[in-house]
N, CA, C and O of each residue as an XYZ file, in Angstrom:
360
protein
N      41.456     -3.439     64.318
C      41.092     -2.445     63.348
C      41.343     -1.029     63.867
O      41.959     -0.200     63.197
N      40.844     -0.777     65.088
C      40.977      1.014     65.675
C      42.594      0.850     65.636
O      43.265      1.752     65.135
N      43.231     -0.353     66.189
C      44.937     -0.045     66.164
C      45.594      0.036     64.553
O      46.724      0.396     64.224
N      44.681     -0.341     63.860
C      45.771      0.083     62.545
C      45.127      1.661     61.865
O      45.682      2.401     61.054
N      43.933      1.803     62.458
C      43.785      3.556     62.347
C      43.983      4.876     63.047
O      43.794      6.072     62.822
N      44.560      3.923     64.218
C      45.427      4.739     64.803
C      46.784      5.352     64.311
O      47.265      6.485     64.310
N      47.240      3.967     63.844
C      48.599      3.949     63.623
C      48.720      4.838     61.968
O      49.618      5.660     61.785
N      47.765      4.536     60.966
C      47.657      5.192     60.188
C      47.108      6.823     60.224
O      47.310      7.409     59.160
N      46.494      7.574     61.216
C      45.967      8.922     61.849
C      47.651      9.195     62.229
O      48.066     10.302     61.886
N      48.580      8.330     62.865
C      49.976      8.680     63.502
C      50.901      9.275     62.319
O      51.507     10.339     62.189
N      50.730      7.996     61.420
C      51.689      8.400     60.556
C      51.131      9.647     59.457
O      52.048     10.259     58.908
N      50.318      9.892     59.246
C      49.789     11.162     58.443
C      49.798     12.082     59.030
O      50.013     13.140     58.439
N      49.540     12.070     60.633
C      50.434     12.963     61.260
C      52.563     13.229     61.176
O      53.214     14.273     61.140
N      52.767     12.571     61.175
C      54.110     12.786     61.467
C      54.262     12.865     59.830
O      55.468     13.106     59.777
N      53.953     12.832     58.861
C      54.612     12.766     57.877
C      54.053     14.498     56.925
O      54.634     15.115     56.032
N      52.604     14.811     57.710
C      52.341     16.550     57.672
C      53.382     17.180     58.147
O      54.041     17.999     57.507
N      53.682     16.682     59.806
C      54.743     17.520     60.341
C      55.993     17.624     59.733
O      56.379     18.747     59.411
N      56.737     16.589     59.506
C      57.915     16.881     58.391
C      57.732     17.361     57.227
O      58.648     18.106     56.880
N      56.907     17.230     56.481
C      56.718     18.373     55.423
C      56.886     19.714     56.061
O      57.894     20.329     55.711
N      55.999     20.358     57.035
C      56.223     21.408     57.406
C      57.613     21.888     58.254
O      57.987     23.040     58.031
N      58.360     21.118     59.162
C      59.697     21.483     59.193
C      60.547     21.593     58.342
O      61.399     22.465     58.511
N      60.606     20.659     57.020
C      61.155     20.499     55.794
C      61.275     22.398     55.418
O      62.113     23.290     55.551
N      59.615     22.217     54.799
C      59.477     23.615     54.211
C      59.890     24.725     55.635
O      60.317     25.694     55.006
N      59.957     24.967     56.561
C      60.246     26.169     57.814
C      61.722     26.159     57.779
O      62.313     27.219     57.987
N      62.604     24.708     57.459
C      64.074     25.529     57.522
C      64.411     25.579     55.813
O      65.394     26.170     55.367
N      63.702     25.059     55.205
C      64.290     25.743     54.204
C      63.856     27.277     53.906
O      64.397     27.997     53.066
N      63.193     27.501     54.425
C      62.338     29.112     54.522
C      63.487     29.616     55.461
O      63.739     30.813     55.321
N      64.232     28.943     56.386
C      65.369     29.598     57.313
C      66.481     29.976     56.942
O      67.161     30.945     57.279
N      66.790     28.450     55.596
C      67.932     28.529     55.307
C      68.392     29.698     54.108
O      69.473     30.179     53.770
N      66.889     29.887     53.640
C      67.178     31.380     52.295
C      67.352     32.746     52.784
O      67.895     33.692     52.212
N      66.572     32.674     54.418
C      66.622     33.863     55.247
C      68.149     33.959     55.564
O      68.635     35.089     55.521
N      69.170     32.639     55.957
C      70.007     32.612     56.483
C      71.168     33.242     55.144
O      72.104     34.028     55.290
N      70.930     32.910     54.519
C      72.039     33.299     52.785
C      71.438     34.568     52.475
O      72.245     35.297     51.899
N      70.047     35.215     52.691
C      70.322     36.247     52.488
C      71.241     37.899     53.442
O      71.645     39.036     53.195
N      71.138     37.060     54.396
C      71.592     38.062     55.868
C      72.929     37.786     55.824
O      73.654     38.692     56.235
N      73.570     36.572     55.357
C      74.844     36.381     55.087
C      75.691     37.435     53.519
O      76.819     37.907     53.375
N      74.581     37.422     52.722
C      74.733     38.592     51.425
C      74.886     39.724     52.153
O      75.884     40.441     52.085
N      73.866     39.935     52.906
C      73.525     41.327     53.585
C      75.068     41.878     54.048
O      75.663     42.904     53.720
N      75.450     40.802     54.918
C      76.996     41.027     55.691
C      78.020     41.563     55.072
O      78.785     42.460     55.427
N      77.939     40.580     53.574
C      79.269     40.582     52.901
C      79.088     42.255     52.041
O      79.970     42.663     51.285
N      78.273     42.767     52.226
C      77.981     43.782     51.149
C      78.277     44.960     52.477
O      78.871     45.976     52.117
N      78.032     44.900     53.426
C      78.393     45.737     54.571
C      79.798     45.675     54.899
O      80.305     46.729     55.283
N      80.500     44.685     54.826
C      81.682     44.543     55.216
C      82.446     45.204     54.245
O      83.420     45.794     54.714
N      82.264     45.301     52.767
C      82.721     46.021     51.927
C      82.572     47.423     51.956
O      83.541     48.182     51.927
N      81.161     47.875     52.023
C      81.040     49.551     52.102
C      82.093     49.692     53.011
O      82.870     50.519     52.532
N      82.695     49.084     54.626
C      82.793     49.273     55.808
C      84.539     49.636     55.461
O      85.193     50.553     55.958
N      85.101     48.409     54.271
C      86.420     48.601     54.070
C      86.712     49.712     53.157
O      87.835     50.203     53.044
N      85.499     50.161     52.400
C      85.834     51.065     51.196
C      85.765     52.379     51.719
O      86.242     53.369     51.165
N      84.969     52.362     53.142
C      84.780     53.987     53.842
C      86.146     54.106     54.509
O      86.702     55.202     54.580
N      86.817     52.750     55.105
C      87.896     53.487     56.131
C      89.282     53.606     54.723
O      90.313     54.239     54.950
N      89.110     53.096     53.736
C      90.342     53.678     52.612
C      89.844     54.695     52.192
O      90.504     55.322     51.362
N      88.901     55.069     52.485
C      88.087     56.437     51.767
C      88.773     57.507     53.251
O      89.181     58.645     53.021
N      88.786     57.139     54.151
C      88.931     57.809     55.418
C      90.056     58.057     55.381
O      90.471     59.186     55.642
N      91.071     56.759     54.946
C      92.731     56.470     55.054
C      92.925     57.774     53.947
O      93.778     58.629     54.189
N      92.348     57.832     53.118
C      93.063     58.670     52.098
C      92.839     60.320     52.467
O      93.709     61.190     52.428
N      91.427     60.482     52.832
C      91.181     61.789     52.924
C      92.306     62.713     54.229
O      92.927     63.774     54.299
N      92.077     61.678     54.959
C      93.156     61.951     56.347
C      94.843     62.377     55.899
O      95.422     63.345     56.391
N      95.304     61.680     55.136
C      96.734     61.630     54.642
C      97.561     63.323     54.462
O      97.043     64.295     53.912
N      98.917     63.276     55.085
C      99.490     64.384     54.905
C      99.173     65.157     53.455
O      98.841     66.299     53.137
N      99.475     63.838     52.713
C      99.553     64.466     51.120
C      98.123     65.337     50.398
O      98.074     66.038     49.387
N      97.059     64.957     51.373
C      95.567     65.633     51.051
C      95.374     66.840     52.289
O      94.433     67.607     52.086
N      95.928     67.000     53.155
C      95.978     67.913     54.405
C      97.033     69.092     54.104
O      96.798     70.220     54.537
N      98.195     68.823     53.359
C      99.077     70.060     53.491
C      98.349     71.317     52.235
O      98.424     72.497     52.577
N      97.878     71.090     51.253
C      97.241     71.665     50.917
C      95.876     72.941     51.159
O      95.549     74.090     50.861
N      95.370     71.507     52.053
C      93.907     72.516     52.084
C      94.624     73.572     53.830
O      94.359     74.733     54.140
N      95.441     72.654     54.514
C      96.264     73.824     55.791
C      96.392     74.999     54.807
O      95.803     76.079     54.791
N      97.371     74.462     53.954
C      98.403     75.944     53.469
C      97.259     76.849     53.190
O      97.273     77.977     53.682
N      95.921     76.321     52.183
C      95.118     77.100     51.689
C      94.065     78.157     53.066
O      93.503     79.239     52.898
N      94.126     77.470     54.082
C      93.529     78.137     55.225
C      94.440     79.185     55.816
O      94.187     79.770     56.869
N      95.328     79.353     55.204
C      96.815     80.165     56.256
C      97.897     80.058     57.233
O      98.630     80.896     57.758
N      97.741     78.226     57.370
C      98.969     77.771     58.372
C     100.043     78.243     57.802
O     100.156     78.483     56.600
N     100.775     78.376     58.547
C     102.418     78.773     58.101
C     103.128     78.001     59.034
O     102.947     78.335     60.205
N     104.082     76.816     58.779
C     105.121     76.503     59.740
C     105.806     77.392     60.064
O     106.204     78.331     59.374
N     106.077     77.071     61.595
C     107.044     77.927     62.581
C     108.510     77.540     61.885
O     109.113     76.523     61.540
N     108.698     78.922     61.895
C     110.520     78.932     61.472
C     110.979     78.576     62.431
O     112.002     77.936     62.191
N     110.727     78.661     63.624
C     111.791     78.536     64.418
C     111.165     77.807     65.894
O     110.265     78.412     66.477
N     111.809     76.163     66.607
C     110.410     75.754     67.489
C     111.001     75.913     68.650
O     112.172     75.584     68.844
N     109.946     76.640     69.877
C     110.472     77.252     70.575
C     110.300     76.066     72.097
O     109.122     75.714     72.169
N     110.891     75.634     72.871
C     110.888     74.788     73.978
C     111.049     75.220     75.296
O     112.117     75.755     75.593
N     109.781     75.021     76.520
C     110.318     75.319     77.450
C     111.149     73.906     78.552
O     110.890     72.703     78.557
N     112.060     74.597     79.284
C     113.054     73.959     79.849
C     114.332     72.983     78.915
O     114.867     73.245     77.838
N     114.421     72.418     79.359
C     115.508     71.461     78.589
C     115.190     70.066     78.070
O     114.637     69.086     78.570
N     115.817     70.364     76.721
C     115.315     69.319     75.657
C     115.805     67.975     76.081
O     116.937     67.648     76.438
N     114.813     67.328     75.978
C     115.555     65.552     75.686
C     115.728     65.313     74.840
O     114.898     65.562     73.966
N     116.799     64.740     74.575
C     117.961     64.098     73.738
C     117.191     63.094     73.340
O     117.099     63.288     72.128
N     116.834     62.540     73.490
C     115.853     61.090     72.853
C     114.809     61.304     72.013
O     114.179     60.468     71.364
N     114.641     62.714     72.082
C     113.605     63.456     71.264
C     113.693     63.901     70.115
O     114.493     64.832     70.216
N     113.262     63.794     68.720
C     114.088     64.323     67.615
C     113.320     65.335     67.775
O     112.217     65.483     68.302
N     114.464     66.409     66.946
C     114.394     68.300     67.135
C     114.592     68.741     65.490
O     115.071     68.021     64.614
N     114.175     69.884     65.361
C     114.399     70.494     63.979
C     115.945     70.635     64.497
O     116.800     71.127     63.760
């Protein structure tokens, strides 16, 4: 008799405990899909800032606001010593 209330105290044990691992990874696994959302939504801002970067950087957005500050290309480019040939020149 104590061995089959043992054995029955065992199994109501082990069968609490899997309920509760049950419920702890599925509590892991919603933590885990949301940090995975989290990622995918970062990885986007991350690509949309460096085309945001790619663009602002670009000659075609820079010669403007130069000219508007007062750069002026050099008419004429001046080199000391002797040019290499491997070098393209105005």
């Amino acid at each position: 008799m104590k061995l089959f209330r043992l054995l029955f105290v065992m199994i109501v044990v082990l069968g609490i405990t899997s309920v509760t691992m049950s419920n702890r990874s599925l509590d892991y696994s919603f933590e885990m899909k949301s940090l995975a959302l989290d990622i995918a939504k970062i990885e986007t801002e991350i690509t949309v800032l460096r085309a945001t970067i790619a663009q602002e950087g670009s000659l075609q957005q820079l010669i403007p606001k130069i000219e508007a500050l007062g750069f002026e290309a050099p008419s004429k480019i001046i080199a000391v010593g002797a040019l290499d040939p491997t070098v393209a020149s105005r």
